PDB file of C-alpha atoms and ligand atoms in Angstrom:
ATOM      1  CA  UNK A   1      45.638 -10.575 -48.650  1.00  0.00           C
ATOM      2  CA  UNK A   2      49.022  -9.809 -47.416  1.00  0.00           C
ATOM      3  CA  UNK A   3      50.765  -6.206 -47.489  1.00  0.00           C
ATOM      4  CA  UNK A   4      52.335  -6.202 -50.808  1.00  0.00           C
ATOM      5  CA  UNK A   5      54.827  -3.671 -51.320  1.00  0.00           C
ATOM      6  CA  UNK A   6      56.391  -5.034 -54.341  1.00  0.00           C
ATOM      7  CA  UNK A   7      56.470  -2.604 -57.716  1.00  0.00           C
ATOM      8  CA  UNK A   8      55.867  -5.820 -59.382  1.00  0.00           C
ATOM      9  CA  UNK A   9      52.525  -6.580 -58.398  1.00  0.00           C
ATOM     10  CA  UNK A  10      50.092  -4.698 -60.514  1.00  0.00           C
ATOM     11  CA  UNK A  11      47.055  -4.006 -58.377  1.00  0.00           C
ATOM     12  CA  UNK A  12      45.511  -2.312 -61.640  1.00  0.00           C
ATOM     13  CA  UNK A  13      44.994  -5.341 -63.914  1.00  0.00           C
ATOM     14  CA  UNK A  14      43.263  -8.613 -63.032  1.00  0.00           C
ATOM     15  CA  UNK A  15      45.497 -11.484 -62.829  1.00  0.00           C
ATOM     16  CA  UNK A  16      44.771 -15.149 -63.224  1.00  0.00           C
ATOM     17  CA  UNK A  17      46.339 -16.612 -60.150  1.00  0.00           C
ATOM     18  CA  UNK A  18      44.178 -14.137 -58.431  1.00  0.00           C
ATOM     19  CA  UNK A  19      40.873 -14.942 -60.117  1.00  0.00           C
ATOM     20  CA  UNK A  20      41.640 -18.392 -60.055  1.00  0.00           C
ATOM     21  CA  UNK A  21      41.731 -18.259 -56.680  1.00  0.00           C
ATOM     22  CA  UNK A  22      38.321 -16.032 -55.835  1.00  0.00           C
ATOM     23  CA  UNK A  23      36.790 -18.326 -58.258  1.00  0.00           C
ATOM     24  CA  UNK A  24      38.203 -21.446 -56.166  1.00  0.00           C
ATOM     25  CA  UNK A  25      36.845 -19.544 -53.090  1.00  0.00           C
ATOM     26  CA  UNK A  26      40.168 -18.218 -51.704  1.00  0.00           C
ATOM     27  CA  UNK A  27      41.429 -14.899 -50.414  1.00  0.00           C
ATOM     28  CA  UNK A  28      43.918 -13.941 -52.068  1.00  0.00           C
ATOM     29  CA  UNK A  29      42.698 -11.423 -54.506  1.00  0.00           C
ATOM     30  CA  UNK A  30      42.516  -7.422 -55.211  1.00  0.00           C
ATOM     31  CA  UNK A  31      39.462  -5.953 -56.005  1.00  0.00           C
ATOM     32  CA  UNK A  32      40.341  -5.859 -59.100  1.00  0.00           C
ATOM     33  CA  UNK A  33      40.591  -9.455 -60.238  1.00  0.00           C
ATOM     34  CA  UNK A  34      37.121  -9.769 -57.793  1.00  0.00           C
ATOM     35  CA  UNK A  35      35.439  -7.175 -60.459  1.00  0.00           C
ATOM     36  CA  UNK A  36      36.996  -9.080 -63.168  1.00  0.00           C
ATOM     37  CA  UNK A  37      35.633 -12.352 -61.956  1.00  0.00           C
ATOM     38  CA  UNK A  38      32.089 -11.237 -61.369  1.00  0.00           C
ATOM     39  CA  UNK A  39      32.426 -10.177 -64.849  1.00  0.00           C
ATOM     40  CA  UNK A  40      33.288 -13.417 -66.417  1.00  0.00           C
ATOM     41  CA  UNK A  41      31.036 -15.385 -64.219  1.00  0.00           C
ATOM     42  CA  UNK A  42      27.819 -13.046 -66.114  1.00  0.00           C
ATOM     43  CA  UNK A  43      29.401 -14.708 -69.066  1.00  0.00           C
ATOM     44  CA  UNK A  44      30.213 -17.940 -68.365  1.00  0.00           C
ATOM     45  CA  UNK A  45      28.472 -19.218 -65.290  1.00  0.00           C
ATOM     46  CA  UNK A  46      30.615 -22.833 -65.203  1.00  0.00           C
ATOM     47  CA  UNK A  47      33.873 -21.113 -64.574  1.00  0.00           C
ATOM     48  CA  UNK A  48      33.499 -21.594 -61.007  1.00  0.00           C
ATOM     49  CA  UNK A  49      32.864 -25.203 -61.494  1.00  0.00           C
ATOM     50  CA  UNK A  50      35.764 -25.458 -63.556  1.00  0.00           C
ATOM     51  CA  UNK A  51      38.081 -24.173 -60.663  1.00  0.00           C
ATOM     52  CA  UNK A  52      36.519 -25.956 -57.987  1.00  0.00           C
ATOM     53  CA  UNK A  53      36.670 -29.210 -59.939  1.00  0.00           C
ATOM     54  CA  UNK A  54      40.085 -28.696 -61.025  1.00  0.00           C
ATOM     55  CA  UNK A  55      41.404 -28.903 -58.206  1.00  0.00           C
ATOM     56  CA  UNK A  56      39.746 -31.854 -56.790  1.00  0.00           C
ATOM     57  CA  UNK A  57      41.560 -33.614 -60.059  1.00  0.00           C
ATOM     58  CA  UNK A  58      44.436 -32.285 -58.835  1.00  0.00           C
ATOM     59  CA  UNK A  59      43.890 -33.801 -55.490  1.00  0.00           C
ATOM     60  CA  UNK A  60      42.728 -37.276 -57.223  1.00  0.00           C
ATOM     61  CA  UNK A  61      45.519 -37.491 -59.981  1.00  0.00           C
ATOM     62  CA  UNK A  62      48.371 -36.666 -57.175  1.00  0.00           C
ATOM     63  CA  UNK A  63      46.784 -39.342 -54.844  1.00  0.00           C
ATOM     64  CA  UNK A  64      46.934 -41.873 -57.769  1.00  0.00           C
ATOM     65  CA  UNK A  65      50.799 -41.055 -58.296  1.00  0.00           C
ATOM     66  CA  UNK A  66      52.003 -41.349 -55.392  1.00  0.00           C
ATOM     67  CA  UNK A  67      50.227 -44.080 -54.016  1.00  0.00           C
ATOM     68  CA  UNK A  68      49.205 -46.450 -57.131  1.00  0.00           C
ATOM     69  CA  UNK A  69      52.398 -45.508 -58.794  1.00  0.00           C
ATOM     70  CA  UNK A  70      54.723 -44.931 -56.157  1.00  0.00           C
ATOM     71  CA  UNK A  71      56.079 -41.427 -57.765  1.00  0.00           C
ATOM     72  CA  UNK A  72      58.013 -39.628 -55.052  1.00  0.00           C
ATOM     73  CA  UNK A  73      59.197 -36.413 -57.248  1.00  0.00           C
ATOM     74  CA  UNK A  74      56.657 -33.262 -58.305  1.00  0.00           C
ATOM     75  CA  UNK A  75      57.094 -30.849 -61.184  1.00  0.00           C
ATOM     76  CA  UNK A  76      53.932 -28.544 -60.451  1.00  0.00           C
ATOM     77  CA  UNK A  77      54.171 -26.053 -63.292  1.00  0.00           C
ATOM     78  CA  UNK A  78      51.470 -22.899 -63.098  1.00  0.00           C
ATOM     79  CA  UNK A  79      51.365 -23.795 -59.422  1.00  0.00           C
ATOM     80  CA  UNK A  80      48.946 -20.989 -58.789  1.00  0.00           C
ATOM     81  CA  UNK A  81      48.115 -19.172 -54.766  1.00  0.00           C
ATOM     82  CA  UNK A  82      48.127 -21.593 -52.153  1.00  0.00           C
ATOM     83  CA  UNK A  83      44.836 -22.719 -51.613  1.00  0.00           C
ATOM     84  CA  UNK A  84      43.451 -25.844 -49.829  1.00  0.00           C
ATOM     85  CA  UNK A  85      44.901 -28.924 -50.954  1.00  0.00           C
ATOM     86  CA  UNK A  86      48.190 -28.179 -52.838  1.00  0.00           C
ATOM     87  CA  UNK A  87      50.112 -30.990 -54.151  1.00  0.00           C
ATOM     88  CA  UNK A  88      53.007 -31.002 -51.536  1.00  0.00           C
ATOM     89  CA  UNK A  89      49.916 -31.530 -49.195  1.00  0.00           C
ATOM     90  CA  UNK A  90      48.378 -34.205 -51.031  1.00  0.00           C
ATOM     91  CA  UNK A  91      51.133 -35.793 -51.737  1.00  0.00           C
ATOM     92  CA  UNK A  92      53.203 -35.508 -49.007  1.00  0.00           C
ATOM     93  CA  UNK A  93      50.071 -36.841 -46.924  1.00  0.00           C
ATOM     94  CA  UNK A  94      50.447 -39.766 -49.001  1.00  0.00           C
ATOM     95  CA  UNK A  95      54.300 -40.477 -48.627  1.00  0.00           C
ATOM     96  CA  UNK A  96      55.786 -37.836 -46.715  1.00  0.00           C
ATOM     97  CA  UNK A  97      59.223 -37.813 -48.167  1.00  0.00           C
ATOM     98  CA  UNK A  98      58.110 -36.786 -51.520  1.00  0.00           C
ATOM     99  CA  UNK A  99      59.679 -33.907 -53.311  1.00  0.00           C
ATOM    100  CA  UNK A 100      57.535 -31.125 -54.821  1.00  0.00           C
ATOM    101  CA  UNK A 101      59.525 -28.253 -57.418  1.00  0.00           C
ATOM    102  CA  UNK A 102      56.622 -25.653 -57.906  1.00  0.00           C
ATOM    103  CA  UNK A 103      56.977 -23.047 -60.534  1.00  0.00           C
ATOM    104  CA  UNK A 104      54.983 -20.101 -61.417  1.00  0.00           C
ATOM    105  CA  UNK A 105      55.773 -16.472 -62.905  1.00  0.00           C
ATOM    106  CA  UNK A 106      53.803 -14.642 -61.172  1.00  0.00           C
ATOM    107  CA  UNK A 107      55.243 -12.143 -58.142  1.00  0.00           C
ATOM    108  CA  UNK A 108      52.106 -12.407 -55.560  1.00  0.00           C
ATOM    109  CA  UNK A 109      52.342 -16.245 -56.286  1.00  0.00           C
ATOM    110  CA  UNK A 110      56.233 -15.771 -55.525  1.00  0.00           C
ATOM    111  CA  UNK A 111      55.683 -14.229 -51.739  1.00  0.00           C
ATOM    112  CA  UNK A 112      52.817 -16.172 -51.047  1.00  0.00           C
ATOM    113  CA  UNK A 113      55.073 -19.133 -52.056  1.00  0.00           C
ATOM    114  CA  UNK A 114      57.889 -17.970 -49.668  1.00  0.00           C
ATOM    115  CA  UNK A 115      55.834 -18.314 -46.761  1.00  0.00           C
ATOM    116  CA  UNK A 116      53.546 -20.924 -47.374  1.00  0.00           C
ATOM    117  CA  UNK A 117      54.959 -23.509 -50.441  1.00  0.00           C
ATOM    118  CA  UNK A 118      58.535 -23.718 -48.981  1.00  0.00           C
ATOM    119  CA  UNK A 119      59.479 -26.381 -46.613  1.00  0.00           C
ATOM    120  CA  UNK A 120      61.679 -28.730 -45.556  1.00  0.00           C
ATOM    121  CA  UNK A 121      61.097 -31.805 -43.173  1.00  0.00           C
ATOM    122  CA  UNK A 122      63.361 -34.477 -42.161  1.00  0.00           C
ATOM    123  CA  UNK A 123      62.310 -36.533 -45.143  1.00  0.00           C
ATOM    124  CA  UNK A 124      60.708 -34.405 -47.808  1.00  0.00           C
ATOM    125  CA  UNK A 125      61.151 -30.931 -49.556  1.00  0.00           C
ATOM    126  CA  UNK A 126      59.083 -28.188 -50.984  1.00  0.00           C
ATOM    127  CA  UNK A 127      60.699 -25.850 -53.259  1.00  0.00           C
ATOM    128  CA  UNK A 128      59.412 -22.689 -55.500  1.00  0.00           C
ATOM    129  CA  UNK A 129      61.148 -21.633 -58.739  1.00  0.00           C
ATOM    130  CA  UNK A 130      60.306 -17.914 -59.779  1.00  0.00           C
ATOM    131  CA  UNK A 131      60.567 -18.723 -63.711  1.00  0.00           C
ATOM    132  CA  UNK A 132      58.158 -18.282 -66.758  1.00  0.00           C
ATOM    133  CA  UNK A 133      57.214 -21.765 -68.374  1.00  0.00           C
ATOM    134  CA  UNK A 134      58.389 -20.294 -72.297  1.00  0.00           C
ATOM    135  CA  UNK A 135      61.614 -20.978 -70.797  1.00  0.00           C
ATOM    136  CA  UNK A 136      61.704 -24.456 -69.772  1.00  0.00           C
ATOM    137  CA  UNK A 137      65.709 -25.415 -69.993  1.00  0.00           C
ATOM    138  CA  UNK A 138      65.571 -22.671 -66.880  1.00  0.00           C
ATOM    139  CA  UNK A 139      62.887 -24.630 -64.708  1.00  0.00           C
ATOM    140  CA  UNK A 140      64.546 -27.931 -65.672  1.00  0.00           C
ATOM    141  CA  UNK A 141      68.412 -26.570 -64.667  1.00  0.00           C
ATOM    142  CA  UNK A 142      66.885 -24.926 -61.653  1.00  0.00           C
ATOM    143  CA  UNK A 143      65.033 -28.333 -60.469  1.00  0.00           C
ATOM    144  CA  UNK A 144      67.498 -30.669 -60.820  1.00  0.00           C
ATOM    145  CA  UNK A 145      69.208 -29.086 -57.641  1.00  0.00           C
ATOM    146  CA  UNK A 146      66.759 -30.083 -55.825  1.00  0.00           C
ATOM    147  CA  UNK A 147      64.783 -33.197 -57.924  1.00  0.00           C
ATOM    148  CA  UNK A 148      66.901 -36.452 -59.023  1.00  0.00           C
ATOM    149  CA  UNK A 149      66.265 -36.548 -63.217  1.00  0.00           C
ATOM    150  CA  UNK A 150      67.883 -39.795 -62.700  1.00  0.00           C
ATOM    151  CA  UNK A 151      64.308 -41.088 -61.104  1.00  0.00           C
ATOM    152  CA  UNK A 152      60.728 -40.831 -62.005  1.00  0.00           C
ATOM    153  CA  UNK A 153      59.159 -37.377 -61.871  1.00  0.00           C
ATOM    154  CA  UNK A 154      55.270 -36.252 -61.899  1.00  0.00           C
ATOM    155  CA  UNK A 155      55.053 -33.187 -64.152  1.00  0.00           C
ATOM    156  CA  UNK A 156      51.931 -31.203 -63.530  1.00  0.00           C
ATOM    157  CA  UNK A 157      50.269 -28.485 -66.175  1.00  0.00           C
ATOM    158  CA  UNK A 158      46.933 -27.590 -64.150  1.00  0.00           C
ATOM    159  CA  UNK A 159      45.014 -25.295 -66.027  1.00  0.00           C
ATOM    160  CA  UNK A 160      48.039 -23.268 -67.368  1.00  0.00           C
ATOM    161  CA  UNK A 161      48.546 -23.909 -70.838  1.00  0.00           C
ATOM    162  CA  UNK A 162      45.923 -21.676 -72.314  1.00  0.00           C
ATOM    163  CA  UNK A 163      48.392 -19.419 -71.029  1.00  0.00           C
ATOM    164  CA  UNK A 164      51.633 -20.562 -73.347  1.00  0.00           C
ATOM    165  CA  UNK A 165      52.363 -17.466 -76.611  1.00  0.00           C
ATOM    166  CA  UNK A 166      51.274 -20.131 -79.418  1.00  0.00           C
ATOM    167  CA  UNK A 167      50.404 -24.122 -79.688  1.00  0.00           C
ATOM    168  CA  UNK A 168      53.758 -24.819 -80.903  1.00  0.00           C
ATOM    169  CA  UNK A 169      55.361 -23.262 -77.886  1.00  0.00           C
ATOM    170  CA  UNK A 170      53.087 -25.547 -75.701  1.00  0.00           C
ATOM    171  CA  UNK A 171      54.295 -28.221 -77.280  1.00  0.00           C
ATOM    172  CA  UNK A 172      57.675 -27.521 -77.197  1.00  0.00           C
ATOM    173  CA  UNK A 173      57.385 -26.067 -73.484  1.00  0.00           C
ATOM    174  CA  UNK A 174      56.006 -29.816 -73.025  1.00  0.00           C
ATOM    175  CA  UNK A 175      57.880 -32.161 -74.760  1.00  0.00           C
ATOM    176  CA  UNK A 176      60.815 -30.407 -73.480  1.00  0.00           C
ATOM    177  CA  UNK A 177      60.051 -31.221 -69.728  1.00  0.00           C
ATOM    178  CA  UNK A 178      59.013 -34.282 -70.532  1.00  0.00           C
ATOM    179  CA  UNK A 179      62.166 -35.097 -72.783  1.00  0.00           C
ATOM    180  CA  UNK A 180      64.279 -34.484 -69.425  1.00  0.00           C
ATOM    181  CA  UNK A 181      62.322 -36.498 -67.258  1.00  0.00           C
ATOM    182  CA  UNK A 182      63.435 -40.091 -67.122  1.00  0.00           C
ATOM    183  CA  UNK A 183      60.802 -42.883 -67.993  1.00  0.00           C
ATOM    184  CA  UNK A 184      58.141 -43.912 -65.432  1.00  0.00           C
ATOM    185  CA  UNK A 185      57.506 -40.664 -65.104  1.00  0.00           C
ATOM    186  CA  UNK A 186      54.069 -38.917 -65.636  1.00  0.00           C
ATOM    187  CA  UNK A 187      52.373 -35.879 -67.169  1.00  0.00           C
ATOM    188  CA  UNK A 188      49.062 -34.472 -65.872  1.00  0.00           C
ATOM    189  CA  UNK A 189      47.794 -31.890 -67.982  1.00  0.00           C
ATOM    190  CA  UNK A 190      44.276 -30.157 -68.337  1.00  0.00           C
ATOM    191  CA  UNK A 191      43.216 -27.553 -70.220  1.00  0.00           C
ATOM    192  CA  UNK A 192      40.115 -25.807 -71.224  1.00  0.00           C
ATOM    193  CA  UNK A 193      38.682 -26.779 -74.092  1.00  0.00           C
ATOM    194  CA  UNK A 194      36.818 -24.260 -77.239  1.00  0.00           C
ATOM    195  CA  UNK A 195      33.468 -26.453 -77.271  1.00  0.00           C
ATOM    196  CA  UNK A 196      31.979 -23.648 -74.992  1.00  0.00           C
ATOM    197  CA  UNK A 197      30.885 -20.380 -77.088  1.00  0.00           C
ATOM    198  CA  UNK A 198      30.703 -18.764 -73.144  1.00  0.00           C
ATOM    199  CA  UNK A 199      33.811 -20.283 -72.089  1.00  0.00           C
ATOM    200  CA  UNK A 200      35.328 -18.713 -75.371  1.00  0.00           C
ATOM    201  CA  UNK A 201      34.012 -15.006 -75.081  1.00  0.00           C
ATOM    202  CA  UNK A 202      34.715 -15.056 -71.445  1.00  0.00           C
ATOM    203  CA  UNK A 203      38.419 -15.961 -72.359  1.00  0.00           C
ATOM    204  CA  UNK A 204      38.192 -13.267 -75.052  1.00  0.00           C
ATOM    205  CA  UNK A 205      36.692 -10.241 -72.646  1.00  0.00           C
ATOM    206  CA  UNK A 206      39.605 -11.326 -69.954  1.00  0.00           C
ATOM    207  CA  UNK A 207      42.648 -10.381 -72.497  1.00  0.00           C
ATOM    208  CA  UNK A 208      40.364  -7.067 -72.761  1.00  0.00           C
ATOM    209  CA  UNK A 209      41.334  -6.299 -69.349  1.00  0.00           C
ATOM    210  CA  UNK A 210      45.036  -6.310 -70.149  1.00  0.00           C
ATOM    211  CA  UNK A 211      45.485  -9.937 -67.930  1.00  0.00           C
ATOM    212  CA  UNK A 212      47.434 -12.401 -69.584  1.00  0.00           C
ATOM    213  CA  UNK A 213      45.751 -13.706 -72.567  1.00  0.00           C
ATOM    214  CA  UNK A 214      43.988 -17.211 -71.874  1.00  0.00           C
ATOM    215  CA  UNK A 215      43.355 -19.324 -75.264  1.00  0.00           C
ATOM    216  CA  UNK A 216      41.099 -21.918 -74.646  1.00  0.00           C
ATOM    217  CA  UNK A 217      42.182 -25.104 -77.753  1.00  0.00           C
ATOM    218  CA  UNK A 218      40.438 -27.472 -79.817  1.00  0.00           C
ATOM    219  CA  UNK A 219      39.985 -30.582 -77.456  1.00  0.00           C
ATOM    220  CA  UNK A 220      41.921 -32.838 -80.210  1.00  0.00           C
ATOM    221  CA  UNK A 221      44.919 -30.243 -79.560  1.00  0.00           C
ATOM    222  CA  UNK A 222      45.316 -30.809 -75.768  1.00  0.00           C
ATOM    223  CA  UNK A 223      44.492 -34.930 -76.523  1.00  0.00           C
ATOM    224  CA  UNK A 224      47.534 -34.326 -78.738  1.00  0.00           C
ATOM    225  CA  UNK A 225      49.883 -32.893 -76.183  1.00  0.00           C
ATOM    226  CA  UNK A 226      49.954 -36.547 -74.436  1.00  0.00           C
ATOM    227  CA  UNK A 227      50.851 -38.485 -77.951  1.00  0.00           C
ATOM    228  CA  UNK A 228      53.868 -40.742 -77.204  1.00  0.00           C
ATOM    229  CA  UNK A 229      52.966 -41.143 -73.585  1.00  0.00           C
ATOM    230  CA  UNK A 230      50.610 -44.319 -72.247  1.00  0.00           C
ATOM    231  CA  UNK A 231      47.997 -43.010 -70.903  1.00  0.00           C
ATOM    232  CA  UNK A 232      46.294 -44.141 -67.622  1.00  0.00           C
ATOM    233  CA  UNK A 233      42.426 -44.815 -67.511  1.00  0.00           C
ATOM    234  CA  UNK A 234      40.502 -43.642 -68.212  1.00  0.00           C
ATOM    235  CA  UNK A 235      42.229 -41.797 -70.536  1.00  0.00           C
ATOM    236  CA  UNK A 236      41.644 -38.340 -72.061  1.00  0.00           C
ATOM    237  CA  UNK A 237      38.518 -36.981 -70.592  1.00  0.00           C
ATOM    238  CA  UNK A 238      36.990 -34.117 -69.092  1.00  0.00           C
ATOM    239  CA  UNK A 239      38.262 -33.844 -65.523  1.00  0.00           C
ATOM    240  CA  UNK A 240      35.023 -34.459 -63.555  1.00  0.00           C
ATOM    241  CA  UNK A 241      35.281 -37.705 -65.139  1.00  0.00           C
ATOM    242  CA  UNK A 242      38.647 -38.235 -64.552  1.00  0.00           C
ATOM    243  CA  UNK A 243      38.106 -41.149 -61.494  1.00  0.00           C
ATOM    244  CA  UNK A 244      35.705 -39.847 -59.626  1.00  0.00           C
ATOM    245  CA  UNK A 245      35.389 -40.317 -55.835  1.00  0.00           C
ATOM    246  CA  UNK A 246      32.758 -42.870 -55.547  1.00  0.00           C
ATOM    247  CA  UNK A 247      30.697 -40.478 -53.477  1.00  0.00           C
ATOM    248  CA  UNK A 248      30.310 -38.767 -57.109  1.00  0.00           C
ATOM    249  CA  UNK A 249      29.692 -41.413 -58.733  1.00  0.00           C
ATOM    250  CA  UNK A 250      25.990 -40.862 -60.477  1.00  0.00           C
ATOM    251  CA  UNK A 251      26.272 -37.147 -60.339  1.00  0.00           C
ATOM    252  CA  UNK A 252      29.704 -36.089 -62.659  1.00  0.00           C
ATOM    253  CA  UNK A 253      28.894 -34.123 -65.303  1.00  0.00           C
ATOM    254  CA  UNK A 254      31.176 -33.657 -67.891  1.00  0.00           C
ATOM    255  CA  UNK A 255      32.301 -29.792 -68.664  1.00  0.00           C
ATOM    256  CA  UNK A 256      34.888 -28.111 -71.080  1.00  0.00           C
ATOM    257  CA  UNK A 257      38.166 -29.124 -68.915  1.00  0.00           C
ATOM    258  CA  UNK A 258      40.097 -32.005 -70.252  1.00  0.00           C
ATOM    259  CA  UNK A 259      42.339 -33.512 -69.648  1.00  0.00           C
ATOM    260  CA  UNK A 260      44.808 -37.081 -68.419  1.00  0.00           C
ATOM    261  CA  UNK A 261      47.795 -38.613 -66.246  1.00  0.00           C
ATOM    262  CA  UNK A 262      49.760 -40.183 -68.600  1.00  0.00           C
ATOM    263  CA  UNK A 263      52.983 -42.488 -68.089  1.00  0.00           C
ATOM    264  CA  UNK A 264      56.374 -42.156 -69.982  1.00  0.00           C
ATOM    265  CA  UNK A 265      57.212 -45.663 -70.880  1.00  0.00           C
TER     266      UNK A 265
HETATM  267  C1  LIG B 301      44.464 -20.749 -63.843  1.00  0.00           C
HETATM  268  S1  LIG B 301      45.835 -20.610 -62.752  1.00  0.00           S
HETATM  269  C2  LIG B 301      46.046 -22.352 -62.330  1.00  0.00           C
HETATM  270  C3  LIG B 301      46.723 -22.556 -61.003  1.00  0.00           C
HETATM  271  C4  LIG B 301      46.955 -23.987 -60.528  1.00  0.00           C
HETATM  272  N1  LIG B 301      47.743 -24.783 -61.471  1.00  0.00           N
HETATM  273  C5  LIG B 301      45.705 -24.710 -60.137  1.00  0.00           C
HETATM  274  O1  LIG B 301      45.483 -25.815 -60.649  1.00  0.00           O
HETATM  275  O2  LIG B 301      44.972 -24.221 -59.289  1.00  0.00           O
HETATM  276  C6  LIG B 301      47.166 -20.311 -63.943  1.00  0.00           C
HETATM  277  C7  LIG B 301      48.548 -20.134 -63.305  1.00  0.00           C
HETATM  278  O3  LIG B 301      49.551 -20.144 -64.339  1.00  0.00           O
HETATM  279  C8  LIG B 301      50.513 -19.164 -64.026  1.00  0.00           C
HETATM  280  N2  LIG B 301      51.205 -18.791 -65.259  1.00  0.00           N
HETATM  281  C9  LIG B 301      50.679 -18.117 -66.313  1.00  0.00           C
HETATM  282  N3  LIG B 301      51.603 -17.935 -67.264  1.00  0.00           N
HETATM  283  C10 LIG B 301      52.747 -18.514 -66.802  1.00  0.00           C
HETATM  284  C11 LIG B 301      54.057 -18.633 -67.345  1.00  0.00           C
HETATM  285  N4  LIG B 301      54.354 -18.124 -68.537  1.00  0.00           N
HETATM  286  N5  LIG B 301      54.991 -19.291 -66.613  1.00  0.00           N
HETATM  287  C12 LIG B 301      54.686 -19.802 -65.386  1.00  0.00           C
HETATM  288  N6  LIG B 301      53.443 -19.708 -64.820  1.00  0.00           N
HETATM  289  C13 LIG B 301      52.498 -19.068 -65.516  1.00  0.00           C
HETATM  290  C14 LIG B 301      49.714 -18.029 -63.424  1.00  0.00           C
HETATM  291  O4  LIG B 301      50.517 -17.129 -62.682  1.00  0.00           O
HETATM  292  C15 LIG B 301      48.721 -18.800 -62.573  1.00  0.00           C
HETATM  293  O5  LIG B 301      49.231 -19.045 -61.285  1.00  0.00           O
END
């Protein structure tokens, strides 16, 4: 955990980047959001599957875009504390001139990102954007000095959009990055899904800790947030099953995270 002086970061009040990340078996967490994740693990013992397993979707659904389909740009919105495998890593493993544009709100994500999500190397760049996602003409003015609108972009929503004030704002928040974005680009989006009465009330006790409420939707609502896009297969399902390394093959169980990489024709 590194010496954070900053007034902005509340050491008080759990935060999801931080849980996220003891839950993904990071470091980068205060007591606090440990206490806080103990406490929703006693209610819903899959949320450490679901980070784990997100991010090895992550790591899939990046390797299929820029190798299969050749996309060279990143829009990584909710990016989250550096942890293994982030997508300038992935991707730039894959094609090392690609671009990555992360955003995220949150201040510990912001000097974390300073030292560890910023680079530049002869070929390709890695950029952060301090900037809250209910204001999306912001992140889209801010990345075009460093992304080219003018070519295909892969815009990423990991796990984030539980997060977003009300389902209309996610869809606007949405349709407005992907309105910008030229086509052959790509959306990757999952979200956590209601279909879990434990996922649910562990969702519920975490906005009674003062942390930023997370609203786990209706899976027909996050299916919904792809509609005009083509999606890839398999299609809409839950991440686990989202092409799963052969080595998995046999063993993926499906759980309440859904959701697709989808293609804007
Ligand atoms: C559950 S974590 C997911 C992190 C990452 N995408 C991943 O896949 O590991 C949610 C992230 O969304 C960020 N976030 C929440 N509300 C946000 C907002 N309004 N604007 C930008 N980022 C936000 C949090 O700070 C946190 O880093």
């Amino acid at each position: 955990m590194p010496d954070d002086n900053s007034p902005l970061i509340r050491t008080d009040i759990p935060h999801s980047a931080r849980i996220w990340n003891y839950w993904m078996g990071g470091k980068d967490y205060y007591e606090v959001d440990r206490l806080a994740g103990d406490a929703a693990i006693e209610i819903d013992p899959d949320i450490t599957t679901m980070a784990v397993q997100s991010r090895q979707f992550l790591i899939r659904a990046v390797r299929h875009l820029a190798g299969e389909q050749g996309i060279r740009q990143f829009l990584d919105i909710g990016t989250g504390l550096p942890t293994m495998q982030n997508t300038h890593e992935v991707a730039q493993t894959v094609a090392p001139e690609c671009k990555i544009v992360y955003v995220d709100n949150d201040p510990l994500v912001l000097t974390h990102a300073q030292a560890l999500l910023t680079s530049t190397t002869p070929n390709g760049t890695t950029t952060y954007i301090d900037a809250d996602y209910h204001d999306p003409e912001q992140i889209i003015e801010d990345a075009r000095k460093i992304l080219n609108f003018d070519e295909p972009i892969g815009v990423m929503f990991m796990g984030v959009l539980g997060h977003a004030k009300t389902y209309d704002d996610l869809l606007r928040i949405v349709r407005t990055v992907m309105d910008s974005v030229p086509s052959g680009s790509f959306l990757v989006m999952w979200d956590s899904t209601d279909d879990n009465p434990a996922h649910v009330a562990m969702c519920e006790n975490y906005t009674g800790t003062g942390g930023t409420p997370y609203l786990p939707r209706p899976q027909a609502q996050i299916e919904a947030v792809f509609d005009g896009l083509e999606m890839v297969e398999p299609g809409f399902v839950s991440i686990t099953q989202w092409r799963p390394a052969h080595a998995e093959v046999g063993e993926v169980r499906p759980i309440n995270a859904y959701g697709a990489v989808a293609r804007k024709s």
